[in-house]
Short mmCIF file of C-alpha atoms in Angstrom, two decimals:
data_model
loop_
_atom_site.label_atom_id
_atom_site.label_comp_id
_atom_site.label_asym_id
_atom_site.label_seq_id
_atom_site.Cartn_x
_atom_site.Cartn_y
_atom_site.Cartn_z
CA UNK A 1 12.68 -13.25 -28.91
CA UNK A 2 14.61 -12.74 -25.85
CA UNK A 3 17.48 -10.89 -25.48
CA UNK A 4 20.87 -11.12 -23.84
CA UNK A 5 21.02 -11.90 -20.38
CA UNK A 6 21.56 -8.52 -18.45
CA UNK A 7 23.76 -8.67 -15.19
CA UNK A 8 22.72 -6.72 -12.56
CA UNK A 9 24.63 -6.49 -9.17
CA UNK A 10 20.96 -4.74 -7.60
CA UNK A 11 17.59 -5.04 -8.73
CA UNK A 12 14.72 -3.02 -7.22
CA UNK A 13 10.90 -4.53 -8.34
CA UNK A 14 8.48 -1.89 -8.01
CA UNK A 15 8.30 1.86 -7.32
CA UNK A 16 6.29 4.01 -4.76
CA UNK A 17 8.26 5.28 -1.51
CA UNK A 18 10.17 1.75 -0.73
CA UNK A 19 11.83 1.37 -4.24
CA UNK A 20 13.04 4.79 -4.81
CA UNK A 21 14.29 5.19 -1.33
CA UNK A 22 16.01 1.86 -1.71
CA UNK A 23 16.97 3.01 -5.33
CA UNK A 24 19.06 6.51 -3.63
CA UNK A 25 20.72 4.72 -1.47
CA UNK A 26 21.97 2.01 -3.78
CA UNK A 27 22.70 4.16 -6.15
CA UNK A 28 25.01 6.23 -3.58
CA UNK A 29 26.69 2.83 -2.70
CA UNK A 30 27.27 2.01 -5.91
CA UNK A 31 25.50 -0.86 -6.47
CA UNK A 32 24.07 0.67 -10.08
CA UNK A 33 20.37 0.02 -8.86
CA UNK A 34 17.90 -1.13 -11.76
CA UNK A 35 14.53 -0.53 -10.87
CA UNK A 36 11.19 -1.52 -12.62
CA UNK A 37 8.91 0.49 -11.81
CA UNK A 38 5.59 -2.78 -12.31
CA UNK A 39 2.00 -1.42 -13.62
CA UNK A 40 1.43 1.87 -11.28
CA UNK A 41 4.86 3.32 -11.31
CA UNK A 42 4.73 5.42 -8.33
CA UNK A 43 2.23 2.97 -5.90
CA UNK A 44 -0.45 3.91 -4.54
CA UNK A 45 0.21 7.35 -4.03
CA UNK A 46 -0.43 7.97 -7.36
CA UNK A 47 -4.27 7.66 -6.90
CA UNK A 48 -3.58 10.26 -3.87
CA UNK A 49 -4.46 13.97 -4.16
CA UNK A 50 -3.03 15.55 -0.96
CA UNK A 51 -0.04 14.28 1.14
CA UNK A 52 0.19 16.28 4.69
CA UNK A 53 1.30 14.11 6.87
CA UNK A 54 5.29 13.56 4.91
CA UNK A 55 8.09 15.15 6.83
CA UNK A 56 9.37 17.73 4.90
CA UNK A 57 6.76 18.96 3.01
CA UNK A 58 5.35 21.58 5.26
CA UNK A 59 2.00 23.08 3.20
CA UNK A 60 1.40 19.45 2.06
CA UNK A 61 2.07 17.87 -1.36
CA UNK A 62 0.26 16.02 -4.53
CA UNK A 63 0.74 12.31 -4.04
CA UNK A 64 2.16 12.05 -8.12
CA UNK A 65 4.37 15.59 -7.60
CA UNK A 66 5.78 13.59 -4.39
CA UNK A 67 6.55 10.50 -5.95
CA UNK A 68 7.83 12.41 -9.05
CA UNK A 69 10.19 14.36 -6.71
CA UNK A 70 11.35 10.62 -5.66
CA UNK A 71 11.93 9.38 -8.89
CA UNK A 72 14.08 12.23 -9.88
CA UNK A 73 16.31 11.70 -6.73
CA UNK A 74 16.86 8.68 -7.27
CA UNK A 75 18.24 9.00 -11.22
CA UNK A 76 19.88 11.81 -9.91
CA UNK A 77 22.64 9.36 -8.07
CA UNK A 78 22.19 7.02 -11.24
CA UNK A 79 19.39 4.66 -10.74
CA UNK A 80 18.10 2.96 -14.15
CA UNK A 81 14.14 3.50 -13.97
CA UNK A 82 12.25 1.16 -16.62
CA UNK A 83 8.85 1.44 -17.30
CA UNK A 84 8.01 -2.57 -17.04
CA UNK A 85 6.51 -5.53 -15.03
CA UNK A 86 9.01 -8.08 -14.11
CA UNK A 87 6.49 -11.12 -14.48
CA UNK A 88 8.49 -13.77 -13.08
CA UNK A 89 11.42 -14.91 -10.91
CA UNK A 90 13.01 -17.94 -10.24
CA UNK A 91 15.19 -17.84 -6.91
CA UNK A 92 16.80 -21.08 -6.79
CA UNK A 93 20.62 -20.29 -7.56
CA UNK A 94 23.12 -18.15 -5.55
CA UNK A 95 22.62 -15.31 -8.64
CA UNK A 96 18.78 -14.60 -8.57
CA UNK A 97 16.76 -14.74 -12.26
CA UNK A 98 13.91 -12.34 -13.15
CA UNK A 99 12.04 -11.92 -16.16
CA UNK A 100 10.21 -9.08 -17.75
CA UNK A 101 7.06 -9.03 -19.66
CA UNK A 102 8.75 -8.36 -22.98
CA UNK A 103 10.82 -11.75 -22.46
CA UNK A 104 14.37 -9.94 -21.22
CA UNK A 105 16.00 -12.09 -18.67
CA UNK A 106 17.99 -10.60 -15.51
CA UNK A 107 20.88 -12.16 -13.78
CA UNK A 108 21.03 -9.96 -10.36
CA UNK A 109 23.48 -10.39 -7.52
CA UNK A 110 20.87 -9.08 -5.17
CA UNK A 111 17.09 -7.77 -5.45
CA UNK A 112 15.03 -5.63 -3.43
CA UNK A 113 10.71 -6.36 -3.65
CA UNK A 114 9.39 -3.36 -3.40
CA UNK A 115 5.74 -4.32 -5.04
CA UNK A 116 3.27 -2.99 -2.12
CA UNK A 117 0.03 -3.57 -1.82
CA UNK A 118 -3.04 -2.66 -3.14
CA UNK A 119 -6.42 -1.50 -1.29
CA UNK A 120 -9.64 -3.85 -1.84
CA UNK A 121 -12.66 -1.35 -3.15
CA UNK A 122 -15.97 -2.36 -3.51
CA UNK A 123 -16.18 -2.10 -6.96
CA UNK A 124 -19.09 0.49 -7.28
CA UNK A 125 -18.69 2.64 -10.31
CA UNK A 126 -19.44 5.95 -7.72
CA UNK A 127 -16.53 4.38 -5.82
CA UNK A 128 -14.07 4.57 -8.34
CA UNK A 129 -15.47 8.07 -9.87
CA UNK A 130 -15.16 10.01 -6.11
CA UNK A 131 -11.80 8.46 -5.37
CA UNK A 132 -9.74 11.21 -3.93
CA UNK A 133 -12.91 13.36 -3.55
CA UNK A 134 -14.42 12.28 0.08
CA UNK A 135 -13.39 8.53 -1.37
CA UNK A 136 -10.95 7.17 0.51
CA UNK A 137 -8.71 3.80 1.38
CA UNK A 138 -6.55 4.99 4.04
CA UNK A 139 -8.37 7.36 7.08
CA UNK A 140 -5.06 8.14 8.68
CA UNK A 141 -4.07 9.57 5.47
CA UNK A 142 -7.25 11.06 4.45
CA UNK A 143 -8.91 12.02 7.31
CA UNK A 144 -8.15 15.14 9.34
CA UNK A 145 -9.64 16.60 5.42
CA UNK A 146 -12.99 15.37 7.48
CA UNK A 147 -12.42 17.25 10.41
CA UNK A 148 -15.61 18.49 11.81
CA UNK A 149 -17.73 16.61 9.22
CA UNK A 150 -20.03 13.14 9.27
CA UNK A 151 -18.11 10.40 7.70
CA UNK A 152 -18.51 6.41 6.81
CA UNK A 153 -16.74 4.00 7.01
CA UNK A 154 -17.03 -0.08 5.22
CA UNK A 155 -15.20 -2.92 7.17
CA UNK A 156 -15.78 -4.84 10.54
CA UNK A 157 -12.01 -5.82 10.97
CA UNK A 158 -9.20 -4.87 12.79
CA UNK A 159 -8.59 -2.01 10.40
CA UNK A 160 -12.61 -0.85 9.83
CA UNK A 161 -12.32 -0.53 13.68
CA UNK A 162 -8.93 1.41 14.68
CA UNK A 163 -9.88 3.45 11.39
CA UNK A 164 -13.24 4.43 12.92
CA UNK A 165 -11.50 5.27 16.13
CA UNK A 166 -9.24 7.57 14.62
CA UNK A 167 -12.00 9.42 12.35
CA UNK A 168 -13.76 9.46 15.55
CA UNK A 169 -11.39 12.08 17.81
CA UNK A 170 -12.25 14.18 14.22
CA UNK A 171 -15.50 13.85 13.49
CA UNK A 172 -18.73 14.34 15.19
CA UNK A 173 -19.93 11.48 13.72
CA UNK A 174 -18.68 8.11 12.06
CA UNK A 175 -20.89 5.56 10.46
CA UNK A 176 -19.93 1.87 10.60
CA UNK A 177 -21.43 -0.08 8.05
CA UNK A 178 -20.69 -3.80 8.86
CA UNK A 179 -22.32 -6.17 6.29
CA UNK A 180 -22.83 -8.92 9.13
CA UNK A 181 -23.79 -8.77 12.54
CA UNK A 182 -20.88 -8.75 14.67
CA UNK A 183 -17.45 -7.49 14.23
CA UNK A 184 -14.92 -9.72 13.21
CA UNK A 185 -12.44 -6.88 14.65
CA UNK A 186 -10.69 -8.16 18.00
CA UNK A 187 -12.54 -8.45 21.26
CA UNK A 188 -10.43 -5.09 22.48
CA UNK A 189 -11.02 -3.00 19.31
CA UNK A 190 -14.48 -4.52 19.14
CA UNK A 191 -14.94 -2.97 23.71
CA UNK A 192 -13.09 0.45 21.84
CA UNK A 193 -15.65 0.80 18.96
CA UNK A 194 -18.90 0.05 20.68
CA UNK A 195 -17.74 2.21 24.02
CA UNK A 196 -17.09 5.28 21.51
CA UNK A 197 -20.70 7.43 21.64
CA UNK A 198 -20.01 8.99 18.21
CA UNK A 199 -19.58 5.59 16.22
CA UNK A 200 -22.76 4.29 15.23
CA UNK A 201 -22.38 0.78 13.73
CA UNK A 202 -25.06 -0.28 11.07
CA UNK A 203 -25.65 -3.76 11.62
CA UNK A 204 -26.51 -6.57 8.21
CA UNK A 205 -25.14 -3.35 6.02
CA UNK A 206 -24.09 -2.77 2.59
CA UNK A 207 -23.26 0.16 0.77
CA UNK A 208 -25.33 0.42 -2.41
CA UNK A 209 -24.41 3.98 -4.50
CA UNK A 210 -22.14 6.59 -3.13
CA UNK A 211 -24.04 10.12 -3.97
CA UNK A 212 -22.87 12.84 -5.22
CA UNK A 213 -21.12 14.48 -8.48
CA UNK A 214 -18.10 16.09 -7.65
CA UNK A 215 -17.55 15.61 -3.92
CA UNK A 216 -18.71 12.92 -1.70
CA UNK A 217 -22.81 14.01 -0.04
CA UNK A 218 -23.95 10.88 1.39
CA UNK A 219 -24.16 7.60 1.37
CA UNK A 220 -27.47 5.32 0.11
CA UNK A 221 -27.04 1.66 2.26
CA UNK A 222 -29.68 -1.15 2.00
CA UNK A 223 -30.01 -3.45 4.97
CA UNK A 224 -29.48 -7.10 3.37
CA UNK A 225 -32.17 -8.88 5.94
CA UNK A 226 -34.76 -6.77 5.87
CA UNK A 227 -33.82 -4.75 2.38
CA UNK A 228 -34.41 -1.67 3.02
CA UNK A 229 -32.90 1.28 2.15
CA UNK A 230 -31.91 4.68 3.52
CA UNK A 231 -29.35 7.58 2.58
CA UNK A 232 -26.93 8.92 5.52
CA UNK A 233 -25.58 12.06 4.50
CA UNK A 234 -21.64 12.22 4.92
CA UNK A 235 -18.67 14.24 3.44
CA UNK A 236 -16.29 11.41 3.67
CA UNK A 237 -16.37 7.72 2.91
CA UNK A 238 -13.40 5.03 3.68
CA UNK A 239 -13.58 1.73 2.60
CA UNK A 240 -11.62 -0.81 5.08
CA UNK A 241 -11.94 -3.95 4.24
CA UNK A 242 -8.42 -4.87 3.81
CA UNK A 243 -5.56 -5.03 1.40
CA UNK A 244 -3.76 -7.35 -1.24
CA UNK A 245 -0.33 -7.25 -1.13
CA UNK A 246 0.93 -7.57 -4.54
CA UNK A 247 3.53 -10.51 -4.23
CA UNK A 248 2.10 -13.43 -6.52
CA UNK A 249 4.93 -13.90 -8.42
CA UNK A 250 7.23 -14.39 -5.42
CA UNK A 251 5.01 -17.20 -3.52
CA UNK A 252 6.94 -20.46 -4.53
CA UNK A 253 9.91 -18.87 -3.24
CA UNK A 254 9.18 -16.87 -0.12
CA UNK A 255 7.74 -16.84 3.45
CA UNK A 256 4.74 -15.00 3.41
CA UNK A 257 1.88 -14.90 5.98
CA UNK A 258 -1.56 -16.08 5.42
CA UNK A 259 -2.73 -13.51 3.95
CA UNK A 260 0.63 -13.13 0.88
CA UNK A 261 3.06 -10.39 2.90
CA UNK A 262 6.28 -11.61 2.79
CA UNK A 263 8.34 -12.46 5.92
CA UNK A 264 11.10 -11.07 7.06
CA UNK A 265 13.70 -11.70 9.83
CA UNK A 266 13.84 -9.69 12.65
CA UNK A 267 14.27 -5.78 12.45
CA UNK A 268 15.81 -6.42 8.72
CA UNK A 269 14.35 -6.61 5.28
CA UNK A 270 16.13 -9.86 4.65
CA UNK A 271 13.94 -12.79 3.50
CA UNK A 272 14.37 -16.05 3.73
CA UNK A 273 16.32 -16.63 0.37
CA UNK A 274 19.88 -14.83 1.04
CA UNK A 275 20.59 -11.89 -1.39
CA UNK A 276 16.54 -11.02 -1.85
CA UNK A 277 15.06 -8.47 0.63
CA UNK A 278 11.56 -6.94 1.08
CA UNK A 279 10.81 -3.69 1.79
CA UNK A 280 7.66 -1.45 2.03
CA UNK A 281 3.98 -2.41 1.96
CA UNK A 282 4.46 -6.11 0.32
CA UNK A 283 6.05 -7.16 3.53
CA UNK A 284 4.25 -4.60 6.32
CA UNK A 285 0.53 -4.89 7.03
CA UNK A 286 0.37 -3.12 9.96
CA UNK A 287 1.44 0.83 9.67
CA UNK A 288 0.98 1.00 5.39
CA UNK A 289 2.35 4.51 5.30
CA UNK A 290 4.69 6.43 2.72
CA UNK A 291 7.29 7.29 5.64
CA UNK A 292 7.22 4.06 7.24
CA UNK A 293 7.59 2.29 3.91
CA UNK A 294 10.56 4.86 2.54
CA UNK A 295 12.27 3.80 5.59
CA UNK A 296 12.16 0.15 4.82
CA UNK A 297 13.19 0.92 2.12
CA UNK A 298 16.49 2.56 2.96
CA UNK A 299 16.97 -0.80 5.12
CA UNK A 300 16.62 -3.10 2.53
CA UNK A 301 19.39 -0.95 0.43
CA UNK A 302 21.46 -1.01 3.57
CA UNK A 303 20.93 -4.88 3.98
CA UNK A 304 22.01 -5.56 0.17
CA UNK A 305 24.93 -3.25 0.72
CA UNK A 306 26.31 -5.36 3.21
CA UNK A 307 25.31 -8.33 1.67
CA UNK A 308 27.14 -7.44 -1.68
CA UNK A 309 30.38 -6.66 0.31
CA UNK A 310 30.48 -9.82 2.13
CA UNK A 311 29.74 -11.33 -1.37
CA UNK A 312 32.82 -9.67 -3.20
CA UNK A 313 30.88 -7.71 -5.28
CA UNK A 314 31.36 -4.22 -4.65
#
């Protein structure tokens, strides 16, 4: 059974570095942020051993110690964290509705989507069990680790190829295993890739077991023309073939591109429903980083302030 309808003046769906940024500086503009944290509370640092590249955190810090040290900032000014999903929304009146997945319905003057987006993995149990041990979805995050070391990479995109151009000014060597036989990357990163002599692109290529026990070792691929198989020994392995941004439950009421990242106007977080702003990786598919998404984050608070004054309602 549902319980009373709970007023909210700001409401902050999901965690990770967009919602607890947004959630400080709410909470120090006294808008009395609520924030549900969704299913991974935290994002998808989380899943992410070492942070290095974070201002302020000069030797480097655990991805879950980082977003812990978020969390506690943000309650520290008075943010309401609540471990739940909000599971649906319904946008059509000047005072926004959400709903959690216990059934308790919210009445908020203005909300902030913070949901990200999540990395697409192969699904290979090796995949999953080396994660965060040569395993990664993000080589600008991951991999200066590599420096100096042979490393692989999955994707023919836009994003297999700039990642394979940065992992190449690190390591001697970078394997490109494309499962067709051309890039679908664009025709400039496509000239960048095949003009750079230490990427070597493995044409009709799919990745069948990642080897090793504890740390990444290689990498067994089977060619799907001819079938054969052969094992390229690497220390790192990125998988690049895109991301899902986690916005489902928004899509009947906001502009999103093809691909589900919600739109927003301009150089603001605002959306195109007035009083709901988006902020972090659900509405940026381009940079995906903690710092760029903690700063949307402090825009869509900033946006929802001002929004809430002209509003009358702090």
């Amino acid at each position: 059974m549902a319980e009373d309808i709970q007023q909210v003046k700001c409401l902050i769906i999901g965690s990770g570095p967009a919602g607890y940024t947004a959630a400080v500086y709410a909470a120090r503009a006294n808008m009395s942020p609520v924030l549900y944290t969704g299913p991974e509370p935290g994002g998808q640092l989380m899943i992410t051993t070492d942070v290095e590249n974070y201002p302020g955190y000069p030797e480097g810090i655990m991805g879950p110690q980082m977003m812990e040290d978020f969390r506690k900032q943000a309650e520290r000014f008075g943010t309401d964290v609540r471990y739940e999903l909000i599971s649906k929304v319904d946008f059509t009146g000047p005072v926004h509705k959400a709903w959690t997945e216990s059934g308790q319905e919210i009445h908020a003057n203005s909300i902030i989507i913070s949901t990200g987006a999540s990395a697409k993995w192969l699904g290979l149990e090796s995949e999953k069990r080396l994660t965060n041990k040569g395993v990664s979805a993000c080589a600008v995050c991951d991999g200066f680790f590599f420096r100096g070391m042979e490393t692989a990479i999955v994707g023919g995109g836009d994003t297999a190829a700039e990642e394979a151009l940065y992992l190449s000014k690190l390591s001697p060597k970078v394997h490109m295993l494309v499962r067709r036989d051309e890039l679908r990357a664009s025709k400039i990163m496509q000239e960048r890739v095949m003009n750079t002599k230490n990427i070597e692109i493995h044409w009709n290529t799919e990745t069948e077991e990642i080897l090793g026990e504890e740390e990444v070792e290689g990498v067994r691929i089977i060619n799907n023309q001819t079938k054969e198989t052969s094992v390229i020994p690497v220390k790192g392995f990125f998988v690049a073939i895109g991301h899902k941004p986690n916005t489902a439950i928004f899509k009947d009421w906001l502009d999103m591109d093809e691909t589900g990242y919600i739109v927003t106007k301009g150089k603001t977080t605002k959306t195109n429903i007035k009083g709901v702003f988006a902020s972090g990786d659900a509405q940026d598919n381009v940079y995906r980083q903690a710092v760029t998404a903690a700063g949307t984050g402090c825009m869509a608070a900033l946006d929802a302030e001002r929004y809430l004054t002209e509003e009358g309602v702090i």
